[in-house]
mmCIF file of C-alpha atoms in Angstrom:
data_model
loop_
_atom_site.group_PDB
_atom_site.id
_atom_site.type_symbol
_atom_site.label_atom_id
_atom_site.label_comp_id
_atom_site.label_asym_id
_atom_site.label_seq_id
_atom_site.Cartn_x
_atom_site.Cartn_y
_atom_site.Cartn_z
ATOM 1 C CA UNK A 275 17.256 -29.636 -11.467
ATOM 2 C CA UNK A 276 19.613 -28.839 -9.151
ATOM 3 C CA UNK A 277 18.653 -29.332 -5.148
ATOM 4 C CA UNK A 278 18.273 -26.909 -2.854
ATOM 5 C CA UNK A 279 21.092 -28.222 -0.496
ATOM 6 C CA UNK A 280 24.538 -27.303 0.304
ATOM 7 C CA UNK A 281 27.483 -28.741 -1.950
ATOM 8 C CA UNK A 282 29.439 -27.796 -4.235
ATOM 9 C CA UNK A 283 28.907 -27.393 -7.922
ATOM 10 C CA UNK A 284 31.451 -27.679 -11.304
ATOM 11 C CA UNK A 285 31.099 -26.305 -14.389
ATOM 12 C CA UNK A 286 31.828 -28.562 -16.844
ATOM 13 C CA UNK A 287 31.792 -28.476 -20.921
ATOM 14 C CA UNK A 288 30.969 -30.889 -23.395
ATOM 15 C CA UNK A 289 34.373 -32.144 -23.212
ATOM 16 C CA UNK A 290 34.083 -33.011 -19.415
ATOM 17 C CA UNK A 291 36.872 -29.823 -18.613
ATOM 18 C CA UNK A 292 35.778 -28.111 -15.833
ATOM 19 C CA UNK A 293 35.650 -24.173 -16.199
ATOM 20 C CA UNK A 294 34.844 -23.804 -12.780
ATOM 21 C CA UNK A 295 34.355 -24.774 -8.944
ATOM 22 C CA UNK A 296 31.932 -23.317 -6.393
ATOM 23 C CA UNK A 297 30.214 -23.467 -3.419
ATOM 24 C CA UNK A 298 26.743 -22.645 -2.500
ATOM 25 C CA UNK A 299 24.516 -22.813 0.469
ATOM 26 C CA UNK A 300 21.669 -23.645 -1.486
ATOM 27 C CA UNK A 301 22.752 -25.120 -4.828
ATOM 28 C CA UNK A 302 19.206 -23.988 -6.859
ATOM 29 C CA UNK A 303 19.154 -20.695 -5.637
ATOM 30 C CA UNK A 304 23.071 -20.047 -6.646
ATOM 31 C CA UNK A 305 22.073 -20.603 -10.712
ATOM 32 C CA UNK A 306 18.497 -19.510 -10.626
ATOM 33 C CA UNK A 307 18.156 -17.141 -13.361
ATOM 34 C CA UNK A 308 21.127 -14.997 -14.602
ATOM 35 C CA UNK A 309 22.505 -14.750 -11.307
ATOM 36 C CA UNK A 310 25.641 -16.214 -10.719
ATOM 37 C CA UNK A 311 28.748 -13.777 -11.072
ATOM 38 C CA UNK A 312 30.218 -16.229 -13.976
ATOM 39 C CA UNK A 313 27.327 -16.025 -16.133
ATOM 40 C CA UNK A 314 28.685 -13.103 -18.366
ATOM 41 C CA UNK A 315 31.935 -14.872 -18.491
ATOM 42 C CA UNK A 316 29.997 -18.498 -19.405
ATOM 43 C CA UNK A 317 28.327 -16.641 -21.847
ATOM 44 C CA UNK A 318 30.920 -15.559 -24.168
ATOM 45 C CA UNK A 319 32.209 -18.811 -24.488
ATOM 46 C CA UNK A 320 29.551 -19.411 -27.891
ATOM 47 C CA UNK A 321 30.718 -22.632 -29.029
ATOM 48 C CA UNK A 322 30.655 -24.633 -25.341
ATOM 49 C CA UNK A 323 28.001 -26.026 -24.240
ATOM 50 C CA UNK A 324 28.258 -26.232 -20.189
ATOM 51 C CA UNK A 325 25.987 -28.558 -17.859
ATOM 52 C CA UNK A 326 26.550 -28.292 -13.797
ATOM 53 C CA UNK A 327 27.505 -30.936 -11.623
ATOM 54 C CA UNK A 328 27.450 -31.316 -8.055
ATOM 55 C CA UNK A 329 28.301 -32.950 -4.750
ATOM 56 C CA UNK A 330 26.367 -32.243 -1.607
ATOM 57 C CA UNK A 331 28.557 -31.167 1.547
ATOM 58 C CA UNK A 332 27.707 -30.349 4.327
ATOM 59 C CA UNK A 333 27.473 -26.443 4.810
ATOM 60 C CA UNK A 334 30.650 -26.457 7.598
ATOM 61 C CA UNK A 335 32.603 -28.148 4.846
ATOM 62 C CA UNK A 336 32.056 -25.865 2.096
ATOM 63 C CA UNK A 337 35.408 -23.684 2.394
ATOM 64 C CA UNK A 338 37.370 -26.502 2.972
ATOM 65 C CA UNK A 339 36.392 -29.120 0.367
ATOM 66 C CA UNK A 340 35.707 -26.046 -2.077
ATOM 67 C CA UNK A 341 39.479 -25.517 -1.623
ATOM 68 C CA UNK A 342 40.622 -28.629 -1.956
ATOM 69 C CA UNK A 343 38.713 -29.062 -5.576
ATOM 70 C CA UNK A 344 40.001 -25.864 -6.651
ATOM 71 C CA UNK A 345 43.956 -27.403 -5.871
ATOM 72 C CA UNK A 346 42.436 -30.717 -7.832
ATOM 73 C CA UNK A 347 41.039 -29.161 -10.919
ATOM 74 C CA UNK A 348 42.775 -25.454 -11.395
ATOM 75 C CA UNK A 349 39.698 -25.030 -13.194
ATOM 76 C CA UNK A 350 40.079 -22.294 -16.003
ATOM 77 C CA UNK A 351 37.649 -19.642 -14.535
ATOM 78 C CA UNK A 352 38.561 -19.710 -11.062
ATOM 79 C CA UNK A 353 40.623 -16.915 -9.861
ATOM 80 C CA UNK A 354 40.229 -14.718 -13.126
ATOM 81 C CA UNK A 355 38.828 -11.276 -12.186
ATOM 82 C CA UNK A 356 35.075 -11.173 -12.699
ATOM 83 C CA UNK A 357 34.137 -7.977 -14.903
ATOM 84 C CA UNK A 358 30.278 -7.149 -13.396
ATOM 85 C CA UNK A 359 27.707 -6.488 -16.370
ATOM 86 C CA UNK A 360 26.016 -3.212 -14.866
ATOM 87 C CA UNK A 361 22.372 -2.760 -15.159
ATOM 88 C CA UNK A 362 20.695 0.548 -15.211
ATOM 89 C CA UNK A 363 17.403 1.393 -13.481
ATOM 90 C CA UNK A 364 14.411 1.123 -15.433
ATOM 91 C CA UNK A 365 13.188 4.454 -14.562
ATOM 92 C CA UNK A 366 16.670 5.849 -15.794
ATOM 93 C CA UNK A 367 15.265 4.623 -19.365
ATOM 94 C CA UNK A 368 11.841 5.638 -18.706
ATOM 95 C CA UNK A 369 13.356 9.300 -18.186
ATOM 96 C CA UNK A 370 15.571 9.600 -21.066
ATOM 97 C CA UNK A 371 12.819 8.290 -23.234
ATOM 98 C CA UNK A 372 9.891 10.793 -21.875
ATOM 99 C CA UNK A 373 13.036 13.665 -22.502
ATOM 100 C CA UNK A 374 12.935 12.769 -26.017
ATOM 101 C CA UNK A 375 9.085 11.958 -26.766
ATOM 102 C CA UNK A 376 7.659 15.223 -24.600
ATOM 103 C CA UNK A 377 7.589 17.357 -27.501
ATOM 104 C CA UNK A 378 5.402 15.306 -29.572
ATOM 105 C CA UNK A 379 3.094 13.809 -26.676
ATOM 106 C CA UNK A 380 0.837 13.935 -23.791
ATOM 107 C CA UNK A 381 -0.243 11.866 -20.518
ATOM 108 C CA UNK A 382 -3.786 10.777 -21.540
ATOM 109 C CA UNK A 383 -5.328 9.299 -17.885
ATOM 110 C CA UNK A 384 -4.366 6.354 -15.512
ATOM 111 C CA UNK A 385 -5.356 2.967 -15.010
ATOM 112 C CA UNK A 386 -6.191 0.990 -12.191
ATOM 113 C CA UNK A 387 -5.064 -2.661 -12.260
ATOM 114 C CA UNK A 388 -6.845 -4.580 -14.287
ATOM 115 C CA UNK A 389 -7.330 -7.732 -11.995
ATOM 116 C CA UNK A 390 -10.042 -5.595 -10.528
ATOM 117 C CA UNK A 391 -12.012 -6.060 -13.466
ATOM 118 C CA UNK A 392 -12.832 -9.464 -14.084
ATOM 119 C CA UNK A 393 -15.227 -9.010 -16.732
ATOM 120 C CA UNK A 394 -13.032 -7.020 -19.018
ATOM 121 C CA UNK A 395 -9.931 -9.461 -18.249
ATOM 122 C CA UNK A 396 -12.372 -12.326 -18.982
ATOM 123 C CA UNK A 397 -13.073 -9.962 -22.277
ATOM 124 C CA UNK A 398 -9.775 -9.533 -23.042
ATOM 125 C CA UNK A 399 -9.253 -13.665 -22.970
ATOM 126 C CA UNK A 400 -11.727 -14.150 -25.216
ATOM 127 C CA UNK A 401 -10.716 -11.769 -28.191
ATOM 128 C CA UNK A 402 -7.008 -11.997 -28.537
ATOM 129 C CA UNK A 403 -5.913 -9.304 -26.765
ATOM 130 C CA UNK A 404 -4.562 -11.557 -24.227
ATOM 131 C CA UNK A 405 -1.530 -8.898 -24.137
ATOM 132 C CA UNK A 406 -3.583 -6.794 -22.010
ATOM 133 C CA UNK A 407 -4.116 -9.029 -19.338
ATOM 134 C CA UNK A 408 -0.412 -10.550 -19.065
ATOM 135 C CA UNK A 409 1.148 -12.124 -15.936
ATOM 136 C CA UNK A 410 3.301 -8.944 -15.634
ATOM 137 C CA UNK A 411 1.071 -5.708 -15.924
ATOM 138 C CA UNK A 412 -2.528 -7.319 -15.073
ATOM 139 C CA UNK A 413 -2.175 -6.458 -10.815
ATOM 140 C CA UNK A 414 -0.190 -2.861 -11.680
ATOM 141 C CA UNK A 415 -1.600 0.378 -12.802
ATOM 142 C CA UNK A 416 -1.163 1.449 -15.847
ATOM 143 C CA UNK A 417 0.082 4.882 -17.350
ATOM 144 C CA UNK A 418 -1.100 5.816 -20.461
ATOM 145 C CA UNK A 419 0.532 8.298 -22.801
ATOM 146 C CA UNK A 420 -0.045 9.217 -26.125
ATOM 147 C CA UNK A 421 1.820 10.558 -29.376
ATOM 148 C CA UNK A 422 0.786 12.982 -31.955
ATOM 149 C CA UNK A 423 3.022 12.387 -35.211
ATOM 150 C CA UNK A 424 1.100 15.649 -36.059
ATOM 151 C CA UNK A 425 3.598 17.630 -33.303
ATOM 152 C CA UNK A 426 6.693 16.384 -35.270
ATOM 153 C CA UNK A 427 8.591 18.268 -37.669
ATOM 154 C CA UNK A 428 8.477 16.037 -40.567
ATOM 155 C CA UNK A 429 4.575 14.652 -42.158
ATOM 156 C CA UNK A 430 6.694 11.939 -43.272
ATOM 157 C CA UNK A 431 5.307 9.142 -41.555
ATOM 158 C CA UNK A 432 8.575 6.600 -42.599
ATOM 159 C CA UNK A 433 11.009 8.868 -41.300
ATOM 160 C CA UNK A 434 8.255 9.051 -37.893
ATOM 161 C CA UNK A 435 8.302 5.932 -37.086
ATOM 162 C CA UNK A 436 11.438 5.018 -38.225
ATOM 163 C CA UNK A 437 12.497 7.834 -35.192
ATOM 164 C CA UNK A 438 10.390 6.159 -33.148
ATOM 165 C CA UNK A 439 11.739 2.508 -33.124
ATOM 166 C CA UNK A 440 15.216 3.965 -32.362
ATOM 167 C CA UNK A 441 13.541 5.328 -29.562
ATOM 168 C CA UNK A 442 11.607 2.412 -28.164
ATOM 169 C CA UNK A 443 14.227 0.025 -29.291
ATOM 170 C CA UNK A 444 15.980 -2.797 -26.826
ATOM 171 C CA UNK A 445 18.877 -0.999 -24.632
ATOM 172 C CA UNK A 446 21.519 -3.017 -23.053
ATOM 173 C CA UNK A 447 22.497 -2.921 -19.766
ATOM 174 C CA UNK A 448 18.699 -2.121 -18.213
ATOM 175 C CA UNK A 449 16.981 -3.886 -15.924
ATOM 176 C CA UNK A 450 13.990 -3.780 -18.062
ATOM 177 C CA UNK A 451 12.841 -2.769 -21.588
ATOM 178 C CA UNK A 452 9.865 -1.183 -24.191
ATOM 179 C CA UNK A 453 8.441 -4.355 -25.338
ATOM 180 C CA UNK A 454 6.123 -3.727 -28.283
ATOM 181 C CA UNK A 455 2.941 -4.989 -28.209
ATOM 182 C CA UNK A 456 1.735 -6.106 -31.312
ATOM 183 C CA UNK A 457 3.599 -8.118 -34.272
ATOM 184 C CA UNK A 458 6.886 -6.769 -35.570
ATOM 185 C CA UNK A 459 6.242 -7.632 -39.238
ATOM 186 C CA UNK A 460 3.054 -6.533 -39.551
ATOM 187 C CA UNK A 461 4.240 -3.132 -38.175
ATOM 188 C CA UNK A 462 7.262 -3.218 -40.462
ATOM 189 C CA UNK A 463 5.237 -4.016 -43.626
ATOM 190 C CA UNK A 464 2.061 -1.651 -42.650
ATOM 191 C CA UNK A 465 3.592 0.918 -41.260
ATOM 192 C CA UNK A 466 2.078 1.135 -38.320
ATOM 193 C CA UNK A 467 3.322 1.900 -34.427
ATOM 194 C CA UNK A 468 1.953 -0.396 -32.009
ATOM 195 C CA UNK A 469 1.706 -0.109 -28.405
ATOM 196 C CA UNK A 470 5.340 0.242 -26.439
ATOM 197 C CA UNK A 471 5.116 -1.051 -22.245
ATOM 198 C CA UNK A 472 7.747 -0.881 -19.952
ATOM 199 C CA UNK A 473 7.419 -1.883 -16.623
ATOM 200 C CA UNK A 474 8.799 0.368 -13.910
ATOM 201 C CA UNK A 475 9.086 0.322 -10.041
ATOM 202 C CA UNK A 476 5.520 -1.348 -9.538
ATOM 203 C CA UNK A 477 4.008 0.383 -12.345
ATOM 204 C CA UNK A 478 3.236 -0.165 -16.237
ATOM 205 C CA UNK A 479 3.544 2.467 -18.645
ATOM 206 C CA UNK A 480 1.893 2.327 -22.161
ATOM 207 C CA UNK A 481 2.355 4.536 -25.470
ATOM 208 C CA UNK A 482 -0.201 4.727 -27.752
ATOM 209 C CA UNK A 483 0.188 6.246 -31.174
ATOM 210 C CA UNK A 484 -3.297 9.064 -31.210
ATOM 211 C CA UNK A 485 -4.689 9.556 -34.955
ATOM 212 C CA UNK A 486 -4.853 13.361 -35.800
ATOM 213 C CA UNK A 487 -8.883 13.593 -35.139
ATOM 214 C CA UNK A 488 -8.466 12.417 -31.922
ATOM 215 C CA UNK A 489 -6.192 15.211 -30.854
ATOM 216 C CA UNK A 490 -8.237 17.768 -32.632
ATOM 217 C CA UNK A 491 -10.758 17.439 -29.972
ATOM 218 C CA UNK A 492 -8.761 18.472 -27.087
ATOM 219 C CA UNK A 493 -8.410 21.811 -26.331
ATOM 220 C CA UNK A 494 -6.359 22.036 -23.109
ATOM 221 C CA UNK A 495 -3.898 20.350 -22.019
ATOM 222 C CA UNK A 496 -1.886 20.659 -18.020
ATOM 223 C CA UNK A 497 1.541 20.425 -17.299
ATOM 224 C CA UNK A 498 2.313 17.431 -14.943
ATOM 225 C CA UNK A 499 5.399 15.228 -13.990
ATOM 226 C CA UNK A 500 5.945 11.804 -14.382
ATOM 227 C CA UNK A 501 9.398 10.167 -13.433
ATOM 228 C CA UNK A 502 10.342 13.932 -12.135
ATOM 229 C CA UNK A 503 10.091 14.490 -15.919
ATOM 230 C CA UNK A 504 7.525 17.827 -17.008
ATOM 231 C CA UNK A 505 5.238 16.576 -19.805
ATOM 232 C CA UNK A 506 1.279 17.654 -20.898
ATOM 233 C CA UNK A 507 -1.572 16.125 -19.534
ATOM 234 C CA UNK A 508 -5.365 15.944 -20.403
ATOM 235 C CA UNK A 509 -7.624 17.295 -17.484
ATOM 236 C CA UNK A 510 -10.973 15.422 -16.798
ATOM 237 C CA UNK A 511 -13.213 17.297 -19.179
ATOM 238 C CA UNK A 512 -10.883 16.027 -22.005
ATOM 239 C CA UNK A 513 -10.388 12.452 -20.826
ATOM 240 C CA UNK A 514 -14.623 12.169 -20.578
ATOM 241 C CA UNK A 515 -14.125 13.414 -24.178
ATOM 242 C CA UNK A 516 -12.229 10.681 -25.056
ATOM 243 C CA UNK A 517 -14.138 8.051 -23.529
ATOM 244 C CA UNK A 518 -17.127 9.001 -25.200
ATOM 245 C CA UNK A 519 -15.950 9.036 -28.469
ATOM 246 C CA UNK A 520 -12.890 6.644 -29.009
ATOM 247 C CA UNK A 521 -11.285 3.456 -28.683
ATOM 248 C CA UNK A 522 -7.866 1.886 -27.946
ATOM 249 C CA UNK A 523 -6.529 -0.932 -29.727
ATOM 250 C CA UNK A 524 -2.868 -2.392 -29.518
ATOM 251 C CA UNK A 525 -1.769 -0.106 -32.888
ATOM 252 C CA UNK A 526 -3.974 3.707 -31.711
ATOM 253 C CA UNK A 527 -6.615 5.310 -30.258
ATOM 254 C CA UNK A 528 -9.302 6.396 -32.405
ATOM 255 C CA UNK A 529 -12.637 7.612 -32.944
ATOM 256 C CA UNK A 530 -15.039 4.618 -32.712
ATOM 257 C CA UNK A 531 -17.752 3.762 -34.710
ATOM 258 C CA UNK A 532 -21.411 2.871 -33.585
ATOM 259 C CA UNK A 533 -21.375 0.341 -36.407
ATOM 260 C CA UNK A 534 -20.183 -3.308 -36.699
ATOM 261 C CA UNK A 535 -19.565 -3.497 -32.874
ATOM 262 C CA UNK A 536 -17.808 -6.756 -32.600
ATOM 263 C CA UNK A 537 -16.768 -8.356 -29.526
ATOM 264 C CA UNK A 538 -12.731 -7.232 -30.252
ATOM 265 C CA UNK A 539 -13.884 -3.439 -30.684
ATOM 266 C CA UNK A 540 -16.235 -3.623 -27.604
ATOM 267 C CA UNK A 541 -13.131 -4.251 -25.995
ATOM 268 C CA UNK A 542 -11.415 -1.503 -27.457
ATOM 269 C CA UNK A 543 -14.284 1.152 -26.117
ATOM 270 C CA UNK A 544 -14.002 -0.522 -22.320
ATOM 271 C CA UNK A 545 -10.186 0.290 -22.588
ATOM 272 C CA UNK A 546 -10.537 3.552 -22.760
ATOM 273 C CA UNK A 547 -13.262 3.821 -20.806
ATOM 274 C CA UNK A 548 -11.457 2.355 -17.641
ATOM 275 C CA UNK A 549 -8.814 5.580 -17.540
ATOM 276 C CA UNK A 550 -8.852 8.586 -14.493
ATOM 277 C CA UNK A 551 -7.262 11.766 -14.796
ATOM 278 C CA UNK A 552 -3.829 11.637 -13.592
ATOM 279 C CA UNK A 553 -3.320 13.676 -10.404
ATOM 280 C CA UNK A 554 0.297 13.091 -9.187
ATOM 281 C CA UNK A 555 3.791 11.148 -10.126
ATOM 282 C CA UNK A 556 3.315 7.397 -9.003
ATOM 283 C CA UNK A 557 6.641 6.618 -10.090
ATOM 284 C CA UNK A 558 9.286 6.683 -7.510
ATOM 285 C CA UNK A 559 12.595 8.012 -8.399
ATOM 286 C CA UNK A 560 15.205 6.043 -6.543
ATOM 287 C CA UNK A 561 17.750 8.472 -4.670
ATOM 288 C CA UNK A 562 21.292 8.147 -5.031
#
């Protein structure tokens, strides 16, 4: 682990060249993450493998000794131009996707964080649906939409979700992506669509496939924004429908049955039952 002291650091491959020389203020900070400006350029080099050395200096030093390295070494990387990888805002792909889906799906309620709740996180723990309750989306509120594969032009439910996945599929060059919920191959060999979240300027948003007798018992919907995009909404009297009636598990939302309630579809009734009618568009739009 690197320190978190002034020096300066070298890039160096498994044949002890050196690719590059820097200087940092704080040597842990410079290469925490995917930060450092070279990365990209590190990257593409497949069949190195690089490790970082260092030498603390003190931080008046830096320019000069960095300098003097640079003359040393004419390390390969230093002084080629550095071509930026450009990431898009998240709510840039929450927008395009919501421009697509509209036509074939509907706000259903919001959710208030679900750290709030200990029982149903503690719930949650102790019936696999851990997913729920991750790190990232367990202290944000949670948007929940669902889709109708009724509203689509084609009953082919192959060519549905097969629509769908190109859709909700990864996207290069944003911040942040639809990670599906539930396990690839079963969806793949079942042919099922499990839940999609993406995680957007401080809030979570959540799609949920809605089977066809679900829908069939709502019988208005409202027209709301979300992300400055127009989309349908359920009003109260529907979403009180739904919580009396249905569940939510990672792959739809359903109509519940009274029988066999294990502790897995108990959750799945508290889910839905924790949703309010959305009432105005909690995600910020950055301005240009």
């Amino acid at each position: 682990m690197l320190p978190e002291q002034s020096g300066i650091y070298y890039v160096v491959d498994e044949e002890f060249i050196i690719w590059y020389v820097g200087k940092a203020k704080n040597l842990r900070n410079r290469w925490r993450g995917n930060s450092h400006h070279r990365i990209f350029q590190l990257q593409r080099q497949r069949k190195k493998q690089f490790l970082i050395y260092y030498e603390l200096v003190d931080e008046s030093l830096l320019d000069l000794i960095e300098k003097q390295r640079i003359g040393e070494y004419s390390p390969q990387l230093n002084g080629t131009i550095v071509k930026n990888k450009i990431f898009r805002p998240t709510e840039t792909l929450l927008r395009e996707t919501l421009t697509v889906i509209a036509p074939y799906s509907f706000l259903i309620g919001i959710e208030d964080p679900r750290q709030e709740d200990q029982k149903f996180v503690e719930a949650c723990l102790s019936t696999g649906e851990e997913w729920r309750v991750k790190k990232s989306v367990i202290s944000l509120q949670v948007i929940h939409i669902g889709i109708n594969f009724k509203w689509f032009p084609s009953s082919d439910i192959k060519i549905i979700i097969r629509f769908l996945k190109s859709i909700f599929k990864h996207r290069h060059n944003f911040s942040n992506n639809w990670i599906n919920q539930g396990n690839k191959k079963i969806e793949n060999d079942g042919g099922l669509f499990f839940n999609r979240r993406l995680l957007v300027n401080g809030v979570a948003i959540e799609i949920h496939r809605i089977d066809s007798e679900v829908v069939e018992q709502i019988k208005e919907y409202k027209l709301v924004k979300l992300a400055g995009v127009d989309i349908r909404c359920l009003d109260e009297i529907s979403i009180d429908l739904l919580k009396s009636y249905c569940s939510m598990s990672r792959a739809s939302i359903f109509i519940s049955s009274s029988e066999n309630q294990y502790n897995y579809q108990l959750v799945f009734k508290q889910a839905i039952k924790r949703l309010n009618a959305y009432s105005k568009d909690i995600v910020q739009i950055q301005k240009c």
